[in-house]
Short mmCIF file of C-alpha atoms in Angstrom, two decimals:
data_model
loop_
_atom_site.label_atom_id
_atom_site.label_comp_id
_atom_site.label_asym_id
_atom_site.label_seq_id
_atom_site.Cartn_x
_atom_site.Cartn_y
_atom_site.Cartn_z
CA MET M 1 -0.29 0.17 0.03
CA ILE M 2 2.55 2.51 0.78
CA THR M 3 5.19 0.87 -1.75
CA THR M 4 1.68 1.87 -3.96
CA MET M 5 2.09 5.47 -2.88
CA LYS M 6 5.21 6.28 -3.09
CA MET M 7 5.43 4.79 -6.43
CA SER M 8 2.82 6.80 -7.39
CA LEU M 9 4.54 10.06 -6.01
CA VAL M 10 7.60 9.60 -8.30
CA ILE M 11 5.37 9.05 -11.07
CA ALA M 12 3.37 12.00 -10.90
CA GLY M 13 6.73 14.02 -10.46
CA VAL M 14 7.93 13.03 -14.05
CA LEU M 15 4.33 13.46 -15.69
CA VAL M 16 4.30 16.93 -14.26
CA ILE M 17 8.00 17.82 -15.52
CA SER M 18 6.77 16.18 -19.14
CA PHE M 19 3.58 18.82 -19.42
CA PRO M 20 4.86 22.04 -17.75
CA SER M 21 2.20 24.52 -18.23
CA MET M 22 -0.77 25.84 -16.76
CA ALA M 23 -4.03 26.03 -18.36
CA HIS M 24 -7.09 27.71 -16.02
CA ALA M 25 -5.60 30.73 -14.39
CA TYR M 26 -6.39 34.04 -15.59
CA ILE M 27 -3.20 35.51 -14.44
CA ASP M 28 0.65 34.66 -15.93
CA PRO M 29 1.64 31.34 -13.84
CA GLY M 30 5.51 32.11 -15.26
CA VAL M 31 6.88 29.22 -17.33
CA GLY M 32 10.03 29.43 -15.44
CA SER M 33 8.39 29.94 -11.99
CA MET M 34 6.36 26.52 -12.85
CA ILE M 35 9.36 24.14 -14.10
CA ILE M 36 11.52 25.25 -11.18
CA GLN M 37 8.18 23.84 -8.86
CA LEU M 38 7.77 21.17 -10.88
CA VAL M 39 11.34 20.03 -10.48
CA LEU M 40 11.76 20.62 -6.91
CA ALA M 41 8.71 18.65 -6.45
CA ALA M 42 9.85 15.88 -8.25
CA GLY M 43 13.28 16.42 -6.61
CA MET M 44 11.86 15.94 -3.22
CA GLY M 45 9.77 12.65 -4.52
CA LEU M 46 12.41 11.18 -5.54
CA VAL M 47 14.55 11.68 -2.04
CA TYR M 48 11.04 10.67 -0.26
CA TRP M 49 11.05 7.56 -2.95
CA PHE M 50 15.08 6.55 -1.75
CA ARG M 51 14.70 7.36 2.09
CA LYS M 52 15.49 3.83 3.03
CA LYS M 53 18.35 3.44 0.65
CA ILE M 54 20.13 6.75 1.25
CA LEU M 55 19.31 5.91 5.02
CA SER M 56 20.94 2.91 5.51
CA PHE M 57 23.93 3.84 3.22
CA ILE M 58 24.59 6.21 5.92
CA VAL M 59 24.41 3.71 7.91
CA HIS M 60 26.70 1.35 6.06
CA LEU M 61 29.03 4.14 5.41
CA LYS M 62 29.30 5.15 9.56
CA THR M 63 29.80 1.12 10.35
CA PHE M 64 32.53 1.13 8.20
CA PHE M 65 34.45 4.07 9.30
CA TRP M 66 33.72 3.27 13.27
CA ARG M 67 34.95 -1.13 12.01
CA ARG M 68 38.31 0.88 10.24
CA LYS M 69 38.78 2.60 13.90
CA MET P 1 -35.31 60.34 -4.20
CA THR P 2 -33.44 58.66 -6.83
CA ARG P 3 -30.71 55.82 -5.77
CA THR P 4 -27.68 54.76 -7.67
CA PRO P 5 -27.56 52.04 -9.01
CA PRO P 6 -25.19 49.40 -8.12
CA GLN P 7 -21.50 50.37 -9.26
CA ALA P 8 -19.23 48.00 -10.65
CA GLU P 9 -15.85 48.61 -9.18
CA PRO P 10 -13.06 48.59 -11.93
CA GLY P 11 -10.68 47.37 -9.26
CA SER P 12 -11.41 43.85 -10.45
CA LEU P 13 -12.88 43.69 -13.39
CA ARG P 14 -9.68 40.88 -14.47
CA ASP P 15 -11.32 38.31 -12.07
CA PRO P 16 -13.84 36.53 -14.23
CA ASP P 17 -15.01 34.80 -10.99
CA GLY P 18 -15.74 37.69 -9.12
CA GLN P 19 -16.29 41.47 -9.09
CA LEU P 20 -16.46 43.79 -6.47
CA ILE P 21 -19.32 46.42 -6.31
CA LEU P 22 -20.48 49.35 -4.30
CA PHE P 23 -23.97 50.05 -3.57
CA GLU P 24 -25.89 52.06 -1.08
CA ASP P 25 -22.32 53.36 0.97
CA ARG P 26 -21.56 48.89 1.19
CA ILE P 27 -19.16 47.07 -0.47
CA PHE P 28 -20.82 43.77 -1.97
CA ARG P 29 -18.91 41.29 -4.21
CA GLY P 30 -20.74 39.12 -7.00
CA LEU P 31 -19.54 35.66 -7.50
CA SER P 32 -19.63 32.98 -9.89
CA SER P 33 -21.41 29.61 -8.48
CA GLY P 34 -17.97 27.58 -8.30
CA SER P 35 -16.31 30.74 -6.04
CA PHE P 36 -19.25 30.70 -4.29
CA SER P 37 -19.30 26.90 -3.62
CA VAL P 38 -15.13 27.03 -2.74
CA LEU P 39 -16.58 30.07 0.60
CA SER P 40 -19.81 27.73 1.25
CA HIS P 41 -17.01 24.92 1.87
CA LEU P 42 -14.94 27.05 3.48
CA THR P 43 -17.16 28.74 6.02
CA SER P 44 -19.14 25.12 6.58
CA GLN P 45 -15.55 23.51 7.64
CA GLY P 46 -14.47 26.66 9.64
CA VAL P 47 -11.80 28.14 7.41
CA LEU P 48 -13.47 31.14 6.49
CA GLN P 49 -14.30 31.94 10.19
CA GLU P 50 -11.07 31.47 11.49
CA LEU P 51 -8.90 33.53 8.77
CA GLN P 52 -11.77 36.25 9.90
CA GLU P 53 -11.07 36.01 13.56
CA LYS P 54 -7.23 36.19 13.40
CA ASN P 55 -8.28 39.54 11.18
CA LEU P 56 -6.13 37.52 8.20
CA THR P 57 -8.92 38.20 5.67
CA ILE P 58 -11.50 41.17 5.97
CA LYS P 59 -14.80 40.54 7.96
CA SER P 60 -17.56 39.20 4.81
CA ASP P 61 -21.12 38.14 5.14
CA ILE P 62 -21.38 35.50 3.09
CA ASN P 63 -25.29 35.44 2.92
CA PRO P 64 -26.74 38.87 3.47
CA ASN P 65 -30.00 38.74 4.52
CA ASP P 66 -30.99 42.35 3.40
CA ALA P 67 -33.97 41.24 0.72
CA ALA P 68 -34.31 44.76 -1.03
CA ILE P 69 -30.42 44.95 -1.64
CA MET P 70 -30.08 41.19 -2.79
CA THR P 71 -32.64 41.75 -5.49
CA GLN P 72 -31.11 45.37 -6.53
CA LEU P 73 -28.07 43.62 -7.29
CA LYS P 74 -29.71 40.53 -9.17
CA LYS P 75 -31.26 42.78 -11.27
CA HIS P 76 -28.50 45.52 -11.84
CA ILE P 77 -25.39 42.71 -12.30
CA PRO P 78 -27.47 39.69 -13.28
CA GLN P 79 -24.07 37.88 -14.60
CA PHE P 80 -23.39 36.71 -11.28
CA PRO P 81 -25.58 34.50 -9.05
CA HIS P 82 -24.66 34.74 -5.99
CA PHE P 83 -23.53 37.92 -3.77
CA ILE P 84 -21.50 38.42 -0.25
CA GLU P 85 -21.01 42.04 1.49
CA HIS P 86 -17.29 42.79 2.90
CA GLU P 87 -16.97 45.14 5.81
CA LYS P 88 -15.92 48.51 4.42
CA LEU P 89 -12.30 49.81 5.23
CA ASN P 90 -12.05 53.56 5.08
CA TYR P 91 -8.71 53.82 2.98
CA VAL P 92 -7.45 51.85 0.28
CA THR P 93 -3.43 52.13 -0.31
CA TYR P 94 -2.08 50.66 -3.58
CA PRO P 95 1.78 48.74 -3.00
CA CYS P 96 3.73 52.40 -4.92
CA GLU P 97 3.03 53.98 -1.29
CA TRP P 98 4.01 50.98 0.46
CA THR P 99 7.47 50.96 2.22
CA PHE P 100 9.62 47.67 2.24
CA SER P 101 8.16 46.65 5.75
CA MET P 102 4.54 46.87 4.78
CA LEU P 103 5.35 45.07 1.21
CA CYS P 104 7.17 42.13 3.37
CA ASP P 105 4.29 42.20 5.71
CA ALA P 106 1.71 41.79 2.71
CA ALA P 107 4.20 39.01 1.29
CA LEU P 108 3.86 37.10 4.29
CA LEU P 109 0.06 37.63 4.86
CA HIS P 110 0.02 35.40 1.59
CA LEU P 111 2.27 32.99 2.37
CA LYS P 112 0.23 32.68 6.36
CA ILE P 113 -3.12 32.20 4.01
CA GLN P 114 -1.90 29.79 1.14
CA GLU P 115 -0.73 27.67 3.92
CA GLN P 116 -3.79 27.78 6.01
CA LEU P 117 -5.73 27.18 2.59
CA LEU P 118 -3.38 24.39 1.45
CA GLU P 119 -4.47 22.06 4.91
CA LYS P 120 -8.10 21.95 3.93
CA GLY P 121 -7.50 21.22 0.29
CA PHE P 122 -7.63 24.90 -1.22
CA SER P 123 -5.15 27.85 -2.63
CA LEU P 124 -4.75 31.27 -3.58
CA LYS P 125 -5.75 31.97 -7.32
CA ASP P 126 -3.27 34.90 -7.46
CA ALA P 127 -1.14 36.65 -5.50
CA SER P 128 -1.66 40.40 -6.35
CA ALA P 129 -0.42 42.90 -4.01
CA TYR P 130 -3.55 44.86 -4.92
CA ASN P 131 -5.55 42.05 -2.36
CA VAL P 132 -4.00 43.57 0.79
CA LEU P 133 -4.99 46.71 2.49
CA PHE P 134 -3.86 47.97 5.42
CA ARG P 135 -6.05 49.05 8.53
CA HIS P 136 -4.54 50.77 11.57
CA GLY P 137 -0.89 49.13 10.53
CA ARG P 138 -2.55 45.62 10.47
CA GLU P 139 -2.37 44.13 6.50
CA ILE P 140 -5.79 42.52 5.76
CA PHE P 141 -6.46 40.13 2.79
CA ILE P 142 -9.45 41.48 1.35
CA ASP P 143 -10.21 39.38 -2.10
CA ILE P 144 -11.48 36.48 -0.97
CA GLY P 145 -13.06 35.63 -4.18
CA SER P 146 -9.59 34.73 -4.88
CA PHE P 147 -10.04 30.97 -3.27
CA GLU P 148 -10.11 27.70 -4.87
CA ILE P 149 -10.19 24.68 -4.95
CA ALA P 150 -6.03 23.65 -4.91
CA THR P 151 -6.06 21.46 -8.45
CA SER P 152 -2.71 21.94 -8.80
CA PRO P 153 0.60 19.81 -7.84
CA VAL P 154 1.79 23.55 -7.48
CA TRP P 155 0.92 27.16 -6.51
CA PRO P 156 0.35 28.41 -9.59
CA ALA P 157 0.57 32.06 -8.47
CA TYR P 158 4.05 31.65 -7.32
CA GLY P 159 5.32 33.62 -10.24
CA GLN P 160 3.03 36.25 -9.42
CA PHE P 161 3.42 36.14 -6.00
CA CYS P 162 7.72 36.66 -6.73
CA ARG P 163 6.78 39.64 -9.68
CA MET P 164 4.42 41.61 -6.76
CA PHE P 165 6.92 40.73 -3.63
CA LEU P 166 9.71 38.76 -3.62
CA PHE P 167 11.40 40.52 -6.63
CA PRO P 168 10.67 43.63 -5.47
CA LEU P 169 11.83 43.37 -2.17
CA ILE P 170 14.98 41.44 -3.24
CA LEU P 171 15.88 44.69 -5.80
CA SER P 172 15.26 46.95 -3.59
CA THR P 173 17.49 44.98 -0.77
CA HIS P 174 20.36 44.48 -3.22
CA ARG P 175 20.31 46.70 -5.62
CA ARG P 176 18.67 49.96 -4.44
CA VAL P 177 15.99 49.68 -7.44
CA ASP P 178 13.07 52.33 -6.50
CA THR P 179 10.16 49.62 -6.17
CA LYS P 180 7.19 52.71 -5.92
CA SER P 181 8.44 53.42 -9.90
CA TYR P 182 7.98 49.61 -10.62
CA PHE P 183 4.76 49.63 -9.17
CA LEU P 184 3.44 52.67 -11.01
CA SER P 185 4.57 51.28 -14.39
CA HIS P 186 3.77 47.80 -13.78
CA MET P 187 0.36 46.24 -12.72
CA ASP P 188 2.08 43.17 -12.54
CA GLY P 189 5.01 43.73 -10.43
CA ILE P 190 9.07 43.43 -11.59
CA SER P 191 9.34 40.23 -14.13
CA LEU P 192 11.31 37.24 -13.93
CA SER P 193 13.21 38.48 -16.94
CA GLU P 194 14.40 42.29 -15.56
CA THR P 195 15.08 41.01 -12.29
CA ALA P 196 17.62 38.57 -13.64
CA GLN P 197 18.69 41.41 -16.15
CA ILE P 198 18.73 43.80 -13.37
CA LEU P 199 20.90 41.57 -10.95
CA GLY P 200 23.42 41.20 -13.58
CA PHE P 201 25.49 37.80 -14.63
CA PHE P 202 27.50 37.00 -11.36
CA GLY P 203 24.83 38.81 -9.15
CA ARG P 204 22.00 36.29 -9.93
CA LEU P 205 24.36 33.40 -9.39
CA ARG P 206 23.70 34.19 -5.69
CA PRO P 207 23.11 30.69 -4.29
CA SER P 208 20.34 32.03 -2.22
CA PHE P 209 18.77 33.49 -5.58
CA TRP P 210 18.90 29.87 -7.58
CA ILE P 211 15.84 28.71 -6.77
CA ASP P 212 13.77 31.75 -7.08
CA ILE P 213 15.78 33.60 -9.76
CA LEU P 214 18.56 31.92 -11.68
CA PHE P 215 16.92 28.16 -12.51
CA PRO P 216 13.69 29.85 -13.52
CA TYR P 217 15.29 32.64 -15.68
CA LEU P 218 17.40 29.50 -17.32
CA PHE P 219 14.47 27.32 -17.65
CA GLU P 220 11.88 30.57 -19.30
CA LYS P 221 14.43 31.70 -21.82
CA ARG P 222 15.37 27.94 -22.73
CA SER P 223 11.85 27.01 -23.08
CA SER P 224 9.95 27.02 -26.36
CA SER P 225 6.77 28.67 -27.08
CA GLY P 226 3.78 26.66 -28.41
CA SER P 227 1.17 25.57 -26.93
CA ARG P 228 0.78 23.09 -23.20
CA GLU P 229 -1.40 21.02 -22.16
CA PHE P 230 -1.31 20.30 -18.45
CA LYS P 231 -2.72 16.96 -17.04
CA VAL P 232 -1.53 16.14 -13.77
CA LYS P 233 -2.33 12.10 -12.35
CA GLY P 234 -0.72 11.09 -9.10
CA ASP P 235 -0.62 11.64 -5.47
CA SER P 236 -1.19 14.69 -3.97
CA GLU P 237 0.12 14.02 -0.61
CA GLY P 238 3.85 14.71 -2.65
CA HIS P 239 2.69 17.83 -3.84
CA LEU P 240 1.13 18.68 -0.48
CA VAL P 241 4.84 18.59 1.10
CA PHE P 242 6.09 19.97 -1.31
CA GLN P 243 4.37 22.90 -1.60
CA LYS P 244 4.41 23.61 2.35
CA PHE P 245 7.98 23.48 1.96
CA ASN P 246 8.06 26.13 -0.70
CA LEU P 247 5.80 28.49 1.13
CA ARG P 248 8.01 28.54 4.32
CA ARG P 249 11.01 28.76 2.34
CA LEU P 250 9.18 31.80 0.88
CA SER P 251 8.18 33.09 4.22
CA ARG P 252 12.38 32.85 5.24
CA VAL P 253 13.57 34.31 2.80
CA ILE P 254 11.23 37.57 3.34
CA THR P 255 12.02 37.24 6.72
CA ARG P 256 15.18 37.52 6.55
CA LEU P 257 15.18 40.13 3.86
CA ARG P 258 13.04 42.71 6.44
CA LYS P 259 15.66 42.16 8.96
CA GLY P 260 18.72 42.58 6.80
CA ASN P 261 16.89 46.11 5.82
CA GLU P 262 16.45 47.72 8.92
CA PHE P 263 16.60 51.56 8.16
CA GLY P 264 19.83 53.35 8.63
CA THR P 265 19.47 57.19 9.37
CA SER P 266 18.06 58.75 6.28
CA HIS P 267 17.83 62.94 5.55
CA TRP P 268 14.21 63.23 7.62
CA LEU P 269 14.99 61.00 10.14
CA SER P 270 18.11 62.68 11.04
CA TYR P 271 16.56 66.58 10.51
CA LYS P 272 14.41 65.48 13.38
CA LEU P 273 17.05 65.53 15.51
CA THR P 274 19.56 68.21 14.07
CA ASN P 275 16.34 70.30 12.96
CA THR P 276 16.33 73.93 13.89
CA TYR P 277 13.11 73.61 15.96
CA SER P 278 13.06 74.58 19.52
CA ASP P 279 10.87 72.23 21.93
CA LYS P 280 8.82 75.60 22.53
CA GLU P 281 8.43 75.69 18.62
CA ILE P 282 7.19 72.17 18.66
CA ASP P 283 5.17 72.56 22.36
CA SER P 284 3.60 75.41 20.28
CA LYS P 285 2.26 73.39 17.34
CA LYS P 286 1.19 70.65 19.49
CA GLN P 287 -0.92 73.06 21.70
CA PHE P 288 -2.22 74.31 18.85
CA LEU P 289 -3.46 71.17 17.19
CA SER P 290 -4.75 69.81 20.31
CA ASP P 291 -6.78 73.37 20.64
CA PHE P 292 -8.33 72.87 17.20
CA LEU P 293 -8.79 68.94 18.25
CA ASP P 294 -10.71 69.78 21.30
CA THR P 295 -13.02 72.69 20.05
CA TYR P 296 -14.16 71.30 16.36
CA LYS P 297 -13.55 67.81 17.19
CA PRO P 298 -13.01 66.31 13.66
CA LYS P 299 -13.60 62.72 12.65
CA SER P 300 -10.88 62.15 10.34
CA LEU P 301 -7.51 64.24 9.31
CA LEU P 302 -4.97 64.13 6.87
CA ASP P 303 -1.34 64.65 8.04
CA LEU P 304 1.14 66.13 4.58
CA GLY P 305 4.47 65.94 5.15
CA CYS P 306 3.93 64.21 8.65
CA ASN P 307 8.09 63.26 9.02
CA THR P 308 7.88 60.73 11.78
CA GLY P 309 3.86 61.29 12.43
CA ASP P 310 4.65 62.73 15.59
CA TYR P 311 1.48 65.34 15.24
CA ALA P 312 -0.31 62.37 13.46
CA VAL P 313 0.25 60.18 16.44
CA MET P 314 -1.12 62.93 18.53
CA ALA P 315 -4.12 63.26 15.92
CA ALA P 316 -4.92 59.58 16.45
CA SER P 317 -5.94 59.33 20.25
CA ARG P 318 -8.75 61.96 19.18
CA CYS P 319 -9.79 61.31 15.93
CA GLU P 320 -11.62 57.99 14.38
CA ASN P 321 -9.25 58.14 11.20
CA VAL P 322 -5.44 59.54 10.69
CA VAL P 323 -4.01 59.47 7.84
CA ALA P 324 -0.45 60.56 7.46
CA ILE P 325 1.29 61.12 4.55
CA ASP P 326 5.44 62.17 3.68
CA SER P 327 8.01 61.86 0.63
CA ASP P 328 10.72 59.99 2.75
CA HIS P 329 10.54 56.42 3.08
CA ASP P 330 12.48 55.92 6.31
CA SER P 331 10.21 58.27 7.78
CA ILE P 332 6.67 56.83 7.12
CA GLU P 333 8.48 53.22 7.68
CA SER P 334 9.32 54.25 11.43
CA LEU P 335 5.75 55.39 11.43
CA TYR P 336 4.43 52.06 10.08
CA LEU P 337 6.66 50.02 12.48
CA ARG P 338 5.18 52.13 15.18
CA THR P 339 1.07 52.19 14.37
CA LYS P 340 1.95 48.58 14.41
CA LYS P 341 3.62 48.15 17.38
CA ASP P 342 1.00 50.45 19.47
CA ASN P 343 -2.45 49.29 17.21
CA ILE P 344 -2.70 53.32 16.47
CA ASN P 345 -5.17 53.99 13.80
CA ILE P 346 -3.25 56.02 11.42
CA THR P 347 -2.66 54.99 7.85
CA PRO P 348 0.50 56.00 6.74
CA ILE P 349 1.46 56.77 2.83
CA TRP P 350 4.96 57.34 1.43
CA MET P 351 4.53 59.46 -1.24
CA ASP P 352 5.62 62.75 -2.93
CA LEU P 353 2.73 65.64 -2.51
CA ALA P 354 4.33 67.45 -5.66
CA ASN P 355 3.78 63.97 -7.42
CA PRO P 356 0.57 62.17 -6.05
CA THR P 357 0.19 58.86 -6.87
CA PRO P 358 -2.10 58.67 -10.87
CA ALA P 359 -4.46 56.79 -11.88
CA ILE P 360 -3.16 53.48 -13.30
CA GLY P 361 -4.40 50.10 -14.66
CA PHE P 362 -7.15 49.40 -17.76
CA GLN P 363 -8.43 52.94 -19.49
CA ASN P 364 -6.63 54.09 -16.08
CA ARG P 365 -9.58 52.95 -13.92
CA GLU P 366 -8.33 49.59 -12.43
CA ARG P 367 -6.44 51.84 -9.60
CA LYS P 368 -7.84 55.43 -8.26
CA GLN P 369 -5.50 58.52 -8.21
CA PHE P 370 -4.79 59.87 -4.80
CA ASP P 371 -7.06 62.90 -4.76
CA ASP P 372 -9.78 60.32 -5.57
CA ARG P 373 -9.61 58.57 -2.85
CA PHE P 374 -8.76 60.58 0.47
CA ARG P 375 -10.95 63.61 1.68
CA GLU P 376 -10.68 64.24 5.24
CA GLU P 377 -12.66 66.69 7.56
CA ALA P 378 -9.34 68.10 8.55
CA VAL P 379 -6.26 68.85 6.66
CA VAL P 380 -2.76 69.67 8.46
CA ALA P 381 0.40 70.86 6.47
CA PHE P 382 3.16 71.93 9.18
CA ALA P 383 6.45 73.01 7.82
CA LEU P 384 5.19 72.22 4.25
CA VAL P 385 4.21 74.65 2.43
CA HIS P 386 7.57 76.31 2.26
CA HIS P 387 8.46 73.28 0.23
CA LEU P 388 6.52 72.56 -2.41
CA LEU P 389 6.32 76.63 -3.11
CA ILE P 390 10.54 76.52 -3.10
CA SER P 391 11.85 72.73 -3.66
CA SER P 392 8.91 72.16 -6.30
CA GLY P 393 8.73 75.03 -7.54
CA ILE P 394 4.55 75.40 -7.34
CA PRO P 395 2.62 78.31 -7.00
CA LEU P 396 0.92 79.65 -3.62
CA GLU P 397 -2.68 79.41 -5.14
CA LYS P 398 -1.94 75.84 -6.52
CA ILE P 399 -0.63 74.74 -3.30
CA ARG P 400 -3.79 76.33 -1.65
CA ASP P 401 -6.35 74.45 -4.05
CA PHE P 402 -4.34 71.28 -3.82
CA LEU P 403 -4.32 71.37 0.06
CA TRP P 404 -8.33 72.25 0.04
CA SER P 405 -9.13 69.36 -2.34
CA LEU P 406 -7.69 67.08 0.21
CA SER P 407 -9.88 68.49 3.04
CA SER P 408 -14.22 69.17 3.38
CA HIS P 409 -14.04 71.40 6.14
CA PHE P 410 -10.59 72.51 7.91
CA LEU P 411 -7.15 73.26 7.05
CA LEU P 412 -4.08 73.88 9.81
CA VAL P 413 -1.16 75.84 7.73
CA GLU P 414 1.91 77.07 8.64
CA TYR P 415 3.34 79.86 7.09
CA ILE P 416 6.98 80.81 7.06
CA HIS P 417 8.41 84.43 6.58
CA PRO P 418 11.66 84.06 3.76
CA ASN P 419 14.09 85.10 6.17
CA ASP P 420 13.44 82.35 8.20
CA PRO P 421 16.63 79.66 8.32
CA GLN P 422 14.73 76.44 7.06
CA PHE P 423 12.94 78.88 3.88
CA GLN P 424 16.88 80.51 3.46
CA SER P 425 18.52 76.99 3.00
CA LEU P 426 15.70 75.78 0.44
CA ILE P 427 16.41 78.76 -1.68
CA GLY P 428 20.50 77.71 -1.45
CA PHE P 429 21.06 79.03 -5.25
CA ARG P 430 18.15 79.65 -6.68
CA GLN P 431 17.41 83.03 -8.35
CA ARG P 432 13.41 83.49 -7.42
CA SER P 433 12.75 86.60 -4.89
CA TYR P 434 10.12 85.48 -2.67
CA ASP P 435 9.93 88.80 -0.70
CA TYR P 436 6.27 89.13 -1.96
CA LEU P 437 5.19 86.70 1.04
CA SER P 438 4.63 88.02 4.04
CA SER P 439 1.95 86.62 6.57
CA ASN P 440 -0.63 89.14 5.18
CA GLN P 441 -0.10 88.24 1.46
CA PHE P 442 -0.10 84.63 2.57
CA GLU P 443 -3.32 84.70 4.58
CA ARG P 444 -5.42 86.19 1.47
CA ILE P 445 -4.66 83.99 -0.86
CA PHE P 446 -5.29 81.50 1.49
CA SER P 447 -8.27 83.05 2.82
CA HIS P 448 -10.08 82.52 -0.84
CA GLU P 449 -13.38 81.25 -0.29
CA ALA P 450 -12.08 80.38 3.36
CA ARG P 451 -12.32 81.83 6.54
CA LYS P 452 -9.53 82.17 9.39
CA LEU P 453 -10.77 81.04 12.75
CA ARG P 454 -7.24 81.43 14.35
CA GLU P 455 -3.88 82.74 14.27
CA VAL P 456 -0.63 81.57 16.48
CA LYS P 457 2.51 83.46 16.18
CA ILE P 458 5.12 80.93 17.11
CA THR P 459 7.98 82.45 16.11
CA PRO P 460 8.78 85.97 14.77
CA TYR P 461 8.89 83.95 11.01
CA ARG P 462 6.52 81.83 11.45
CA THR P 463 2.64 81.48 12.26
CA LEU P 464 -0.03 79.02 12.31
CA PHE P 465 -3.17 79.39 10.96
CA LEU P 466 -6.40 78.13 10.72
CA PHE P 467 -8.95 77.99 8.26
CA SER P 468 -12.63 77.10 7.83
CA ARG P 469 -14.29 76.31 4.41
CA MET P 470 -16.81 78.81 3.21
CA PRO P 471 -20.57 77.07 3.74
#
């Protein structure tokens, strides 16, 4: 269940980058401002997706250096 | 008696889902079904009430029960199926009249409201500085027709927020750009490309500008034109996390800009410390104003050339509404901060009286000019006339007409003899002679269609006059 949620989050990020622009607002959202938000949103999604792997990698590094000492 | 039919306020003409309407000296807003259902949802969830209780948004009645008024509104403005009523605020001021801190506060208010709305699945559809007004030094959001259901994974108004708030604040801090002139010439604030160009190649490389300026600028430059369809699928929870992160980040950026901009000593602030006025002179001016307030009890007062607003603060304790205007940014800034801290009923305005705010926007009707917005019972112009007369070269008769155009009843004005040291220092190398300007001549000019009520000589060269408009 959680994995599906995470997966959809990443997919959302990817989809979002593929179709950047807004249709309904009467103000100009600004192309650059929209893209940066989408990129950051996707970036955060990816960090979230690999969270466990990043954490385990850090733990792995820590234990590695701790052993060396 | 014929009633004036409901008047659509041109200030909100760009929003297809809502229109501000003036009727019977009350403020209504016509809303589309979509906008109205958003407000109904917000009310049923208690969000609107919460925002109003915290004084973040204007008090509004979404179901006014005045049947006669509603019939009239529906008859004259048939394009909107729903009408809500707003509390009427006394004064409308524009971003070109705000100081740095006022713009910061208006920006932070937007972020605060957007964050609260997001929690409940709603969002602000625009982020215009014109959606904020100030009441007694407190910023208040007026356009509750801007609330919509959050459908986008990102904040569509983020670009406008940057143009209206973030870029002017950044350019004012880092390049000393005069934001006033930008707001006068651009209804939508400062554009991204203009901001990036003003900062220059190395300026925009500063790491704190990467997210808001550098990368969006690069994307914008490289993006090809052409139609784009925007379809978003996926999990909204992830988007919410990002949006909240972005809002908090923006709020930190603005708070930091504000802290870094605490003002130093400007000409007029130091003027307050080093001018040639004696305490006795200031006391007699205060006494004159105090006597006037006690005797005539005006409801509203306009202090022109208020400096840091000492007389305005004094008047505020005895008048319902006080407006204080000065052309010096830092003086108005310090008055605004004081007003905010002590909750004083003053509306501070940063404006040059020799060049007041013009009407701007589509057909010059969206934003009203200065003298269409302000007309108070009493106008105070202490130590002002000689500045307009000498520095700006405006004839005395025109100054008189201008001052009277802002007053409905009283005018308190200070006469300064050409031999006064302040007068002399203003003349400088100017060749013009002001010898004709005797006290009698001054009085004669100002008595045109007015009656002198009082005259007090406070120094050999200075006299205070109180005039009343002829009935």
